[in-house]
Coordinates of C-alpha atoms and ligand atoms in Angstrom, one line a residue:
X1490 CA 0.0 0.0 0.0
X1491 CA 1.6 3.4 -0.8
X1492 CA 2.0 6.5 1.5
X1493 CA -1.0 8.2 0.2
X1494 CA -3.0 5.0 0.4
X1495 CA -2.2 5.1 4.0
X1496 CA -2.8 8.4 4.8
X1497 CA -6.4 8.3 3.5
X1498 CA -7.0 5.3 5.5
X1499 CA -5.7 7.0 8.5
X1500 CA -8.1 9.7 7.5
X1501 CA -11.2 7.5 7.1
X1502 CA -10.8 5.8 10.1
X1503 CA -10.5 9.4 11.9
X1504 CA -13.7 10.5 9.7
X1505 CA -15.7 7.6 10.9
X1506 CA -14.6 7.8 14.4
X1507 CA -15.7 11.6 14.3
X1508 CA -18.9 11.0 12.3
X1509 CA -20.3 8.4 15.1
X1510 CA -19.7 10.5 17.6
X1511 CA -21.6 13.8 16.2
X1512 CA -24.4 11.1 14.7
X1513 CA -23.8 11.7 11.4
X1514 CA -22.3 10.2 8.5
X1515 CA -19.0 10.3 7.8
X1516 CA -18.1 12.0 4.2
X1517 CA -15.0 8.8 3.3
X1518 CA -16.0 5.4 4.9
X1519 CA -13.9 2.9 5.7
X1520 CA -14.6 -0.9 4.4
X1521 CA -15.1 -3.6 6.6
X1522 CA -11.8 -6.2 6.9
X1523 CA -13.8 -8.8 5.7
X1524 CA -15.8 -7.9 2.6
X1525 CA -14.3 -9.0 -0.5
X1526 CA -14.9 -7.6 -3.7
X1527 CA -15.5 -9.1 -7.2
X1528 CA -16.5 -8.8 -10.8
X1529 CA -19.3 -10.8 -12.9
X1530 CA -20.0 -12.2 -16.3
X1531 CA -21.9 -15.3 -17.7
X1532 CA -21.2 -17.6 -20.6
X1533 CA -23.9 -16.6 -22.8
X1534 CA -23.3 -13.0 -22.3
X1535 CA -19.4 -13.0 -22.9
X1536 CA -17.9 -16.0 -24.2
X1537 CA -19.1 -16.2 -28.1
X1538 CA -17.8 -19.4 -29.4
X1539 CA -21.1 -20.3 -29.7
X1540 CA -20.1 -23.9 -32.0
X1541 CA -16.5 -23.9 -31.3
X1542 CA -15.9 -27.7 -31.0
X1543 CA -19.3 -29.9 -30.5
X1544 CA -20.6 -27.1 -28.4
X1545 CA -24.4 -27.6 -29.5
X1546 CA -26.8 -24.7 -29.1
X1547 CA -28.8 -23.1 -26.0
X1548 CA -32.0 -22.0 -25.9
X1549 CA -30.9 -18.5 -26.0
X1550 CA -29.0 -19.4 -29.4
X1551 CA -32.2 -20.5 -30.6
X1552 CA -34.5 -17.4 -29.3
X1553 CA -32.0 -15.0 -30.8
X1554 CA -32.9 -16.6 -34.7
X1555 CA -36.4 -15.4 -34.2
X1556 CA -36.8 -11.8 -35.5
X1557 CA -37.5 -9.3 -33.3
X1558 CA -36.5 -11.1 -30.1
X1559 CA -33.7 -8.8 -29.3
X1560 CA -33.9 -5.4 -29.6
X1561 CA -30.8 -4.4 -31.7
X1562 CA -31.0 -7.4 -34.1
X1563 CA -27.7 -8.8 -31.9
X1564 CA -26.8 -12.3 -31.2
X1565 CA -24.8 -14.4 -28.9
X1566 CA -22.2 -16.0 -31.1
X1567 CA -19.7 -13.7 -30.8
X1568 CA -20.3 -11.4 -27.9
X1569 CA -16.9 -10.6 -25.9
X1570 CA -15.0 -13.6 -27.5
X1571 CA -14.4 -14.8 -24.0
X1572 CA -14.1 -18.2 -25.1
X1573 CA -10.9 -17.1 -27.1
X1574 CA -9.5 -14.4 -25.4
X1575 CA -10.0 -15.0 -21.5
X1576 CA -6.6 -14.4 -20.5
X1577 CA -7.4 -11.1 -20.8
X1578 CA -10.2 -10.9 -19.1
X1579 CA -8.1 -12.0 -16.7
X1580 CA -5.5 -9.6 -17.2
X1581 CA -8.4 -6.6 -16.7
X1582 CA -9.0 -8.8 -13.4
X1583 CA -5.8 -8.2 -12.2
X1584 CA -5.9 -4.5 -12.8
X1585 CA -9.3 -4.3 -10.8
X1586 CA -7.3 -5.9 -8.2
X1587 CA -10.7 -7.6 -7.2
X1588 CA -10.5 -11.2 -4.7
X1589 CA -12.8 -13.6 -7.2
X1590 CA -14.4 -13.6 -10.5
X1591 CA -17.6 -14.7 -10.8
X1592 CA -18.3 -16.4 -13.8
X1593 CA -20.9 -19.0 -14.7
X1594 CA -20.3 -22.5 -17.1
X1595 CA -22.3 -23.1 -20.2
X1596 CA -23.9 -26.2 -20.0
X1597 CA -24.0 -27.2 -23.6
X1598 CA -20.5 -26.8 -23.8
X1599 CA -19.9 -29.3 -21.0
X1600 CA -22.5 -31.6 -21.9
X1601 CA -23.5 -31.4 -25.9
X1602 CA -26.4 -33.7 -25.9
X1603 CA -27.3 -32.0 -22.6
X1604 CA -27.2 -36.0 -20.7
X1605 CA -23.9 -36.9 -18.8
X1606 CA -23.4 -39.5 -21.7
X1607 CA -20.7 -37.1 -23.2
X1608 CA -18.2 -34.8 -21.6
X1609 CA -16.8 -32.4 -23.9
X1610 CA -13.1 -32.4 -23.3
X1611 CA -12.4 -29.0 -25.3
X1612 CA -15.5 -27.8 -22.6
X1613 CA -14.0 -29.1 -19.4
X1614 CA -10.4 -27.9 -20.4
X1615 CA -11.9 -24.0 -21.6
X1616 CA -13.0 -24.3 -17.6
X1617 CA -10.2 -26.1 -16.2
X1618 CA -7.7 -23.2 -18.0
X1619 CA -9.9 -20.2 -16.7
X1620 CA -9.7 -21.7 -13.6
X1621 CA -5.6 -22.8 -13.2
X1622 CA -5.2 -19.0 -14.7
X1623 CA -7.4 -17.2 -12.1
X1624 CA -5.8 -18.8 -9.1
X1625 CA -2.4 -18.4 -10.5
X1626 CA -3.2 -14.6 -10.7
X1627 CA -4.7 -15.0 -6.5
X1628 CA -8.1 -14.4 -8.0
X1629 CA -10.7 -17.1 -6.8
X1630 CA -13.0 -18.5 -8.7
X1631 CA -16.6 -18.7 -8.4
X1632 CA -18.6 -20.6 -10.8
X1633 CA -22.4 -20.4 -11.6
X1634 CA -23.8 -23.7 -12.7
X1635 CA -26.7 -22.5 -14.5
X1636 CA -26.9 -18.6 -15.5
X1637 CA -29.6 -19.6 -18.0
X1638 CA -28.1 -20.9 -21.3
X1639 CA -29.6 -24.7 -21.4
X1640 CA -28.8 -27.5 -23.7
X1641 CA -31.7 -26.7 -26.7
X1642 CA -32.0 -30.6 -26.6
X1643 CA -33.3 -30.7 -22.7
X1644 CA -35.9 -27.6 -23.7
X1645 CA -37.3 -29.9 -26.6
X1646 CA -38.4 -32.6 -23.8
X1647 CA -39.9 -29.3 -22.2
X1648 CA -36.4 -27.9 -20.0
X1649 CA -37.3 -26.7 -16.5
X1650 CA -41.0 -27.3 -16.9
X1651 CA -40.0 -30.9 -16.9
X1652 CA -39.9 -32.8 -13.3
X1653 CA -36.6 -34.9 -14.7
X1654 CA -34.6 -31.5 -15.1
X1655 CA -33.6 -32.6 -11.3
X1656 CA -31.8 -35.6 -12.5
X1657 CA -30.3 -34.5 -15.3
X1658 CA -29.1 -31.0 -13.6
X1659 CA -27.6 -32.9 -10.8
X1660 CA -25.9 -35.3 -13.7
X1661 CA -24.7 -31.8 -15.0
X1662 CA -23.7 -30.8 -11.7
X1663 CA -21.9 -34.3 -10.9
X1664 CA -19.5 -33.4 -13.5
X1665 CA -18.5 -29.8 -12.8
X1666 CA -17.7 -30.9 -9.4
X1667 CA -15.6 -34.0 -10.4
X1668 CA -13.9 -32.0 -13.0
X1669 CA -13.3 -28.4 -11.4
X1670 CA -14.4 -29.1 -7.6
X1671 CA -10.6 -29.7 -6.6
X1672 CA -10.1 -25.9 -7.3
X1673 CA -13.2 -24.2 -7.5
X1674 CA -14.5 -24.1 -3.9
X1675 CA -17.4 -21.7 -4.1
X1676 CA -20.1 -22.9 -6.2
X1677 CA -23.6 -21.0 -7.4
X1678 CA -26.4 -23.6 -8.5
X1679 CA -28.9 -21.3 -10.2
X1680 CA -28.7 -17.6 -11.3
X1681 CA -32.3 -15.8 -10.5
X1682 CA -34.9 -18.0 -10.6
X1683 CA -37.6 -16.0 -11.2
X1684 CA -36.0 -14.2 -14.4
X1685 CA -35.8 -17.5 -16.2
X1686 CA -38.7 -19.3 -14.9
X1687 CA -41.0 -16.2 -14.8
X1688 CA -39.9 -14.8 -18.5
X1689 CA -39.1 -17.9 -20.0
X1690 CA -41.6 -19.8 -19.3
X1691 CA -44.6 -17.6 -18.7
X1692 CA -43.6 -14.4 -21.1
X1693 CA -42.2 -14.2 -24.5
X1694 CA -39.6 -11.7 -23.6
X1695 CA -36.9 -14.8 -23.1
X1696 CA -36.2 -17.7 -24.0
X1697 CA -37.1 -20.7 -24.1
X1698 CA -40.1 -18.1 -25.2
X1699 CA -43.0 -20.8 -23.7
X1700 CA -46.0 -18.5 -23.2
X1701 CA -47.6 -20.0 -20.4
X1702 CA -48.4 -17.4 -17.6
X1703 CA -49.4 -18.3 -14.5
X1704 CA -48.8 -22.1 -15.3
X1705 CA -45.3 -22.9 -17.3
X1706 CA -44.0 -20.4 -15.5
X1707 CA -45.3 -22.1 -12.0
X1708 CA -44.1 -25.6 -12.7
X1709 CA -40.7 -24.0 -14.0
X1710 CA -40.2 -22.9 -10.2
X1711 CA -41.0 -26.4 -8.7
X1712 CA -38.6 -28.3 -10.6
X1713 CA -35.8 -25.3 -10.4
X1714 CA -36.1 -25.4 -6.7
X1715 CA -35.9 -29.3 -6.3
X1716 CA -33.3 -29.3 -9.2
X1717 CA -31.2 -26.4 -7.3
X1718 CA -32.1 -29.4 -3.9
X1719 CA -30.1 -31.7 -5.6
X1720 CA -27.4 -30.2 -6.3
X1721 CA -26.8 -29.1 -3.0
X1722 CA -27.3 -32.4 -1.7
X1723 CA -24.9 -33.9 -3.8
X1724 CA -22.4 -31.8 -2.7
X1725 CA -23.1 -31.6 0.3
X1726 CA -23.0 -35.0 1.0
X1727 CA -19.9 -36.5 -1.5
X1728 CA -17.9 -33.5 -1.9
X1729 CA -18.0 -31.0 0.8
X1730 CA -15.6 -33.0 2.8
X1731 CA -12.9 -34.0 0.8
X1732 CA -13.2 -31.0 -1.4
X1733 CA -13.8 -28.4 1.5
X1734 CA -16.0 -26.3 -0.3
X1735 CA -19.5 -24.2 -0.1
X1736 CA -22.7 -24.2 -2.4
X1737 CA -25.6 -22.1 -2.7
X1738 CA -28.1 -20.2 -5.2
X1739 CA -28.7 -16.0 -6.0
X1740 CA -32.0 -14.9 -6.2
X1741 CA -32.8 -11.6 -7.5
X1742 CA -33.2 -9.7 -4.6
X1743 CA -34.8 -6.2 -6.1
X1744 CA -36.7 -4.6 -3.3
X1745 CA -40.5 -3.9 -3.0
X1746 CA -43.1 -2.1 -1.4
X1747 CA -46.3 0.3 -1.3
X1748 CA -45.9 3.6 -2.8
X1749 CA -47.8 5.3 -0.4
X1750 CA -48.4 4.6 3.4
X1751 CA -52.0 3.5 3.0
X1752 CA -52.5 -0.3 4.0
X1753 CA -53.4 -1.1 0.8
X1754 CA -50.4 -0.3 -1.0
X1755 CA -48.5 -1.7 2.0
X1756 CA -50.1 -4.8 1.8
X1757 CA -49.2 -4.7 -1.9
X1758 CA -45.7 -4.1 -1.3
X1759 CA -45.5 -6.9 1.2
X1760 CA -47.1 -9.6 -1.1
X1761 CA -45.1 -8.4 -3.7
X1762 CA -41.7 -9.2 -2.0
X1763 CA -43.2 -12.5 -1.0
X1764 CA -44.1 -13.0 -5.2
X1765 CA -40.7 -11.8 -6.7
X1766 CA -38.1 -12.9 -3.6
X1767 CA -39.6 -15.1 -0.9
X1768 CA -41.1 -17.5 -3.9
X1769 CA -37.6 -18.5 -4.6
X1770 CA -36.0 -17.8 -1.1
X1771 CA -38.8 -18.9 1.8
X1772 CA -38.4 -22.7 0.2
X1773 CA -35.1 -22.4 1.1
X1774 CA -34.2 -20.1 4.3
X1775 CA -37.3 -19.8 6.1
X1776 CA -37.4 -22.4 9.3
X1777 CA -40.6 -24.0 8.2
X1778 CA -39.9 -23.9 4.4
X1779 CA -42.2 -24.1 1.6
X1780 CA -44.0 -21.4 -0.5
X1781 CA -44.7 -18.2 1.3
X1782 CA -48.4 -18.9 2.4
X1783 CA -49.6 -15.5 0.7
X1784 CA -48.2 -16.6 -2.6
X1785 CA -50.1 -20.0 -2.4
X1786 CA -53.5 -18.6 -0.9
X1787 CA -53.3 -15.9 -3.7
X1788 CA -53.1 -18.1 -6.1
X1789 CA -55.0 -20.6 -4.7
X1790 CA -57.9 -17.9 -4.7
X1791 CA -57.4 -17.1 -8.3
X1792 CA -57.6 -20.5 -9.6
X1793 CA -60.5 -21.0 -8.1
X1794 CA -62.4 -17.7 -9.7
X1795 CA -60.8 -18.5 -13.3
X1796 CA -62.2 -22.1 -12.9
X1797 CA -59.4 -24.1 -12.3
X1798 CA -60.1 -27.3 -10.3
X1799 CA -57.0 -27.1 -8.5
X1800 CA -54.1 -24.3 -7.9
X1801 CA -52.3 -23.4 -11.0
X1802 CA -49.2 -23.3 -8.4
X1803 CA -48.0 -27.2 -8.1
X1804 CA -47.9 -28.0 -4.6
X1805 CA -44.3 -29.4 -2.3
X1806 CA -45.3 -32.3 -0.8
X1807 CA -44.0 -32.1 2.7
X1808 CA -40.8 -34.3 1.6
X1809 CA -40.1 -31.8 -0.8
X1810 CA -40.7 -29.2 1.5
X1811 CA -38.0 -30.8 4.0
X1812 CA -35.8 -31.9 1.0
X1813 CA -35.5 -28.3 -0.2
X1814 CA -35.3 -26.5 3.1
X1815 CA -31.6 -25.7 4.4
X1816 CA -29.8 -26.2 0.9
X1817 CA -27.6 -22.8 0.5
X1818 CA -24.7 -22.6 2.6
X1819 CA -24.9 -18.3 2.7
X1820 CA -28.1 -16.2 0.6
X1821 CA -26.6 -14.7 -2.7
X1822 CA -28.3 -11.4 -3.4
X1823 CA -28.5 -10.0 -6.6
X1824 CA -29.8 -6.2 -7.0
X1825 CA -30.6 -3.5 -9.0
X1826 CA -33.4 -1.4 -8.2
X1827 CA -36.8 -1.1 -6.2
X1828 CA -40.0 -0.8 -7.8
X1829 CA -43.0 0.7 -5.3
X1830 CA -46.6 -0.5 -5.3
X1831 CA -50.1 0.7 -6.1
X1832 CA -52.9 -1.5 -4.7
X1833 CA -55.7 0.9 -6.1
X1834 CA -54.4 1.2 -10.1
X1835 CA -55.0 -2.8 -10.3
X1836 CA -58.2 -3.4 -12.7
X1837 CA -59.2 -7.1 -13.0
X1838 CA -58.2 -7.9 -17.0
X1839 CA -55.1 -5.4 -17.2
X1840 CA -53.0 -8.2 -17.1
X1841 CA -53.1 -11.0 -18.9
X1842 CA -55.5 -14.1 -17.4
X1843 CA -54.2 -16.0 -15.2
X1844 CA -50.4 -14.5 -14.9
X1845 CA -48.1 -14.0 -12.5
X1846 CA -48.3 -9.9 -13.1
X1847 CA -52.5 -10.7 -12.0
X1848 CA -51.7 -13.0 -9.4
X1849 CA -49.3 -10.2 -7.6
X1850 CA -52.5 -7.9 -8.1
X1851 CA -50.8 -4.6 -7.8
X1852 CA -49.0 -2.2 -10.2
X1853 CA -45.8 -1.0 -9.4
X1854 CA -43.3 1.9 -11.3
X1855 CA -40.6 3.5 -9.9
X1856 CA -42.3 6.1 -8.3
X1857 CA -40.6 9.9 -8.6
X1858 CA -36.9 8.6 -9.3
X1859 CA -35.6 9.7 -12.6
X1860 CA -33.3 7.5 -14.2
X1861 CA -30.3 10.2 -16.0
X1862 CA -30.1 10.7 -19.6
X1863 CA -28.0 7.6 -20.5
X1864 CA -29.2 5.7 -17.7
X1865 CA -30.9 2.2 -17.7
X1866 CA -31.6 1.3 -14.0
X1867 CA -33.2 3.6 -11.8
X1868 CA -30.9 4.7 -8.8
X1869 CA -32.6 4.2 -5.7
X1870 CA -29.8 3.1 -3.3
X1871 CA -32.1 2.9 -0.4
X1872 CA -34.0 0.1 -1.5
X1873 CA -30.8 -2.1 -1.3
X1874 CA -30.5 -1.2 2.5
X1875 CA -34.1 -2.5 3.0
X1876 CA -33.9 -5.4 1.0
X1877 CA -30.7 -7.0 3.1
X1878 CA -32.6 -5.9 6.2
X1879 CA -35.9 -8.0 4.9
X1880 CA -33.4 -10.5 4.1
X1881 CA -31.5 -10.6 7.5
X1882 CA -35.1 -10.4 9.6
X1883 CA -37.0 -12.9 7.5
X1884 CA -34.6 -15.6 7.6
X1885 CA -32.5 -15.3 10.8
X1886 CA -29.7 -13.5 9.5
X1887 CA -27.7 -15.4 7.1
X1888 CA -24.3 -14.4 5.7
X1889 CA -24.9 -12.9 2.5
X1890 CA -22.6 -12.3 -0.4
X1891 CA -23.6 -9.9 -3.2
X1892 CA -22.8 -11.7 -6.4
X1893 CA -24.6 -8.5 -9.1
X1894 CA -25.0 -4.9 -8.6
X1895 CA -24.4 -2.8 -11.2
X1896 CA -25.9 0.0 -13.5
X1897 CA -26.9 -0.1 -17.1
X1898 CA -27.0 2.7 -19.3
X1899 CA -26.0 3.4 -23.3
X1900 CA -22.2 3.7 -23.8
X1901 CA -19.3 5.6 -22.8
X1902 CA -15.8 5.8 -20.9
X1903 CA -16.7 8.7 -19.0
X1904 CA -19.8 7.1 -16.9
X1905 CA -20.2 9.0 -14.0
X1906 CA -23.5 8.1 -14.1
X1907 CA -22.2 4.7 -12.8
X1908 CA -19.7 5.5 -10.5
X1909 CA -22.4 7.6 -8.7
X1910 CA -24.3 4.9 -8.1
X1911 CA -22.0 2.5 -7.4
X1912 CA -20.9 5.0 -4.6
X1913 CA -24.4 5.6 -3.0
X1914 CA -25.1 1.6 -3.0
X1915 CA -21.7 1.1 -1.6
X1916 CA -23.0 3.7 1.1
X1917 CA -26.2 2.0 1.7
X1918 CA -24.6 -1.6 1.8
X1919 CA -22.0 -0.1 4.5
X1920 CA -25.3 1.4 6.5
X1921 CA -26.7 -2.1 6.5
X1922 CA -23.5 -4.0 7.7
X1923 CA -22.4 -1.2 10.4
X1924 CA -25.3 -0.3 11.5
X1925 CA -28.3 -2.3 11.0
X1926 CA -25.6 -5.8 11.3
X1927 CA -26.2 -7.8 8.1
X1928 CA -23.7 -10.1 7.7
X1929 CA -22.5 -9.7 4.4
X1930 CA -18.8 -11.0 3.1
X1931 CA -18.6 -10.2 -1.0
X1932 CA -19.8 -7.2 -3.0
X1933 CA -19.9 -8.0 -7.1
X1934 CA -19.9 -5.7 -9.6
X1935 CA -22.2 -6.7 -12.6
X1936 CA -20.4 -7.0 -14.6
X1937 CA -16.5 -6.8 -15.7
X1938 CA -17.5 -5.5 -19.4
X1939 CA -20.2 -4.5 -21.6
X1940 CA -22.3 -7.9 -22.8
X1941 CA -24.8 -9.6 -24.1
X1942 CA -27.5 -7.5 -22.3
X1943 CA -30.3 -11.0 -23.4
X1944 CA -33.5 -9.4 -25.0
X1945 CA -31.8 -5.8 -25.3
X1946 CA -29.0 -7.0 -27.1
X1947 CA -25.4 -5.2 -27.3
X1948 CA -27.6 -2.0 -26.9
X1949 CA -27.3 -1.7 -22.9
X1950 CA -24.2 -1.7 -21.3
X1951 CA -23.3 -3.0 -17.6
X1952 CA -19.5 -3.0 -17.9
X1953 CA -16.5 -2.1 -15.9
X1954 CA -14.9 -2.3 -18.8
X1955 CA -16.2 -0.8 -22.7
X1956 CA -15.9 -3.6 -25.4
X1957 CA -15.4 -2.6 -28.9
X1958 CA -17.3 -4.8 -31.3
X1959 CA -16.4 -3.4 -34.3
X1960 CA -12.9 -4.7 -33.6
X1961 CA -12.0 -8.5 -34.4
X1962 CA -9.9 -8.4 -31.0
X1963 CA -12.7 -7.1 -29.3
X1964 CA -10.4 -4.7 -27.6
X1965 CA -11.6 -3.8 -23.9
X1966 CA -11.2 -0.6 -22.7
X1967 CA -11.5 0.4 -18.9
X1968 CA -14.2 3.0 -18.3
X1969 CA -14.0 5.8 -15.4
X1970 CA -15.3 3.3 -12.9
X1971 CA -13.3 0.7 -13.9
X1972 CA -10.4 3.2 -12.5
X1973 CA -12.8 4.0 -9.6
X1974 CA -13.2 0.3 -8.7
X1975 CA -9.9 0.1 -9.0
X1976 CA -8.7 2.8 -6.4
X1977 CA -12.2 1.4 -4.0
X1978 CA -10.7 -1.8 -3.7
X1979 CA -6.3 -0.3 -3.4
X1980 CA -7.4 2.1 -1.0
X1981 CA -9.7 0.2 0.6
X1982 CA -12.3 3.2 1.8
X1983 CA -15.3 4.7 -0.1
X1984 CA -14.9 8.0 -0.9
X1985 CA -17.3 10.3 -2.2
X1986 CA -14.9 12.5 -4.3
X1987 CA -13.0 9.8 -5.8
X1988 CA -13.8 10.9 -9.5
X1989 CA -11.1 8.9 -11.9
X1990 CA -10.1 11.1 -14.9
X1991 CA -9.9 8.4 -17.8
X1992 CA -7.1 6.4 -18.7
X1993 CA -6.3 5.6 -22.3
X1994 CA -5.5 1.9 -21.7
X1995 CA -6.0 -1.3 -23.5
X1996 CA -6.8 -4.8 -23.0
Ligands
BGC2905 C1 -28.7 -11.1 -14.7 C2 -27.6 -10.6 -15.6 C3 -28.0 -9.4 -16.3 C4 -28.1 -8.3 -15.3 C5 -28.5 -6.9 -15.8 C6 -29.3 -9.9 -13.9 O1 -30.7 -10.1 -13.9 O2 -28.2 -12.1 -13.8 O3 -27.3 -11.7 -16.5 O4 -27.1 -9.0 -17.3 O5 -29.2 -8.7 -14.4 O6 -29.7 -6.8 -16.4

């Protein structure tokens, strides 16, 4: 650490002190010893290579050939060209400085007829070499299983809406741990339920593009969560001890609630956190386990006024209830945003009939937060501080490791935009560890560079880092808050007037 680097730490610490003790908040924060900090990316969004070897296509290949899908006419085959040029991603890893990459493993790559029948060696050994190369560069890896690019072959015997997707994802899952488990020692099962199950299966906005609200979409959740249930079994009972590792799922964690006081809209607000994070998360963390009971007495009720004999949500038997409950070893929390609630602007038939949208019964916007210019998510950095606190008090505090936060917008080196907002989440996350006491150990920025941004295409941009897709190389070039990031993690403190001038640098 250099002299300055010192000095400013010697500062913060001085700041804090003084801010605590005249209640307010100090203007440079230090951060806590133990939070690590990372990047993100998945396969589908940076690796191209999309039939390099016997690689055979996801679904998402597949729902990029139908026009109109994504917004800028984009596809997935090329992307970042990850696949070919990793080392430096790896490289722009090392200049972050960060402690792990996150990265997820694309499962027709692995496995091309999707069964356990084949292992694709030129799959394992793309892995096995991002892997050997991280931890030679003291970056640790942490791999997703499943960040939503599945085998087309399993989708055409129906994908996640079929019960067997438990066997063959803890096949799947069998292999990734023999293969890469000796090194890899943090494993993700699933990326966000509810965007592939809710979207893919019950909108046409992803893929596998099934349109079956209120009912694909349902059974889609079922077998994710007893699929996820296996694979957390498995390792927890043949590999956690000789390979001394830890497994658990991220659930999209965007915060809700009423946009206005009245009970109505807080009732709405409260149902809808149970609909978009305690569907996913109560099965799991909760003490009793199982659906939230509002979510299966809402839907419950509708199904019986549309005329459906039974629930269109499939019921856990209670050994599915017990089977599922317990299986994360720490709550991965992704976030962006908060979207606020309006019980009263609900009319019967604005949604479609049945759907998830009309089972949550509400509408929700993002009340009077502007998102800037260029701007994609909407900035509202308190939302994150309540959503680890709903997290914390509804499941008994858990340790908690933030695998996405980021902000979107359109293009750019100089995003300010971004580095604002990483700054006031920062601030909010630091509220919610120091003073409200949510244990959380890892922060991750979504994501290392601009991607594959699924139905919008190359048109929005999440990156640290700015790719250029014009060029065959797809040169990478770091953006203001990749130099921000940079000097957050070096200098260990957040400081408000950290404002990087850009570097001209190349990857
Ligand atoms: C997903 C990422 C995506 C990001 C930004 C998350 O829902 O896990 O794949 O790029 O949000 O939209």
């Amino acid at each position: 650490m250099g002299c300055l680097n010192k000095l400013t730490v010697a500062f913060a610490v001085l700041s804090v002190t003084a801010g605590k003790e005249l209640g307010a908040k100090a203007a440079v924060r230090k951060l806590p010893e133990g939070l690590q900090f990372g990047a993100a990316t998945a396969s589908f969004q940076v690796e191209g290579g999309w039939n390099a070897s016997d690689k055979s296509p996801s679904i998402w290949d597949t729902f990029c050939e139908i026009p109109g899908k994504i917004k800028d006419g984009t596809d997935g085959r090329d992307t970042c060209k990850s696949y070919e040029y990793y080392q430096r991603d790896i490289e722009m890893l090392k200049f972050l400085g960060v402690d792990f990459y996150r990265f997820s493993i694309s499962w027709p790559r692995v496995l091309p007829t999707g069964f356990a029948d084949k292992i694709s060696k030129d799959g394992i050994g793309y892995y096995s070499k991002l892997v050997d190369e991280l931890l030679a560069n003291g970056i640790e890896p942490v791999a997703t299983l499943y960040h939503w690019d599945l085998p087309q072959s399993l989708q055409d015997l129906g994908g996640w809406a079929n019960p067997l997707i438990a066997d063959w994802f803890e096949d799947y899952a069998r292999v990734l741990y023999d293969a890469l488990g000796d090194r890899v020692k943090l494993w993700l099962t699933l990326n966000e339920p509810k965007q592939f199950a809710i979207y893919g299966y019950g909108t046409e906005a992803f893929a596998p593009n099934i349109n079956s609200p209120g009912i694909g979409d349902y059974m889609a959740v079922k077998n994710l969560l007893l699929a996820h249930a296996r694979a957390w079994h498995l390792y927890d009972k043949e590999y956690r001890q000789k390979q001394n590792g830890s497994c658990g799922i991220t659930i999209a964690s965007d915060f809700s609630e009423g946009a206005s006081d009245s009970p109505a809209d807080i009732e709405a607000g409260n149902l809808a956190l149970d609909f978009e994070i305690g569907f996913y998360s109560h099965p799991i963390f909760s003490s009793t386990g199982g659906f939230p009971e509002s979510v299966v007495k809402r839907v419950a009720e509708r199904s019986a006024a549309q005329g459906f004999p039974r629930s269109r949500l499939p019921e856990l038997t209670k050994d599915e209830i017990e089977f599922i409950r317990g299986t994360s070893d720490f709550y991965g929390f992704n976030h962006y945003s908060t979207r606020f609630y309006t019980a009263a602007d609900y009319k019967p038939g604005m949604f479609d009939v049945p759907s998830y949208n009309d089972d949550v019964g509400a509408v929700s916007g993002r009340g009077d937060y502007v998102t800037a210019p260029n701007g994609y998510t909407t900035k509202i950095s308190a939302g994150i501080r309540k959503a680890l606190n709903w997290i914390k008090d509804s499941y008994n505090s858990p340790e908690i490791m933030i695998f996405e936060n980021g902000y979107g917008d359109f293009g750019g080196i100089d995003d300010f935009d971004r580095i604002d907002y990483y700054k006031e989440y920062l601030d909010a996350i630091l509220d919610a560890i120091e003073v409200d006491g949510c244990r959380i150990t890892k922060y991750t920025a979504w994501s290392l560079m601009d991607n594959f941004e699924w139905s919008q295409g190359l048109s929005v941009k999440f990156g640290l880092f700015e790719v250029d897709y014009e060029d065959e190389k797809r040169t990478r070039r770091p953006k203001t808050s990749a130099l921000w990031y940079r000097n957050l993690i070096a200098s260990r403190v957040l400081d408000p007037a950290d404002n990087p001038k850009p570097e001209n640098l190349e990857f």
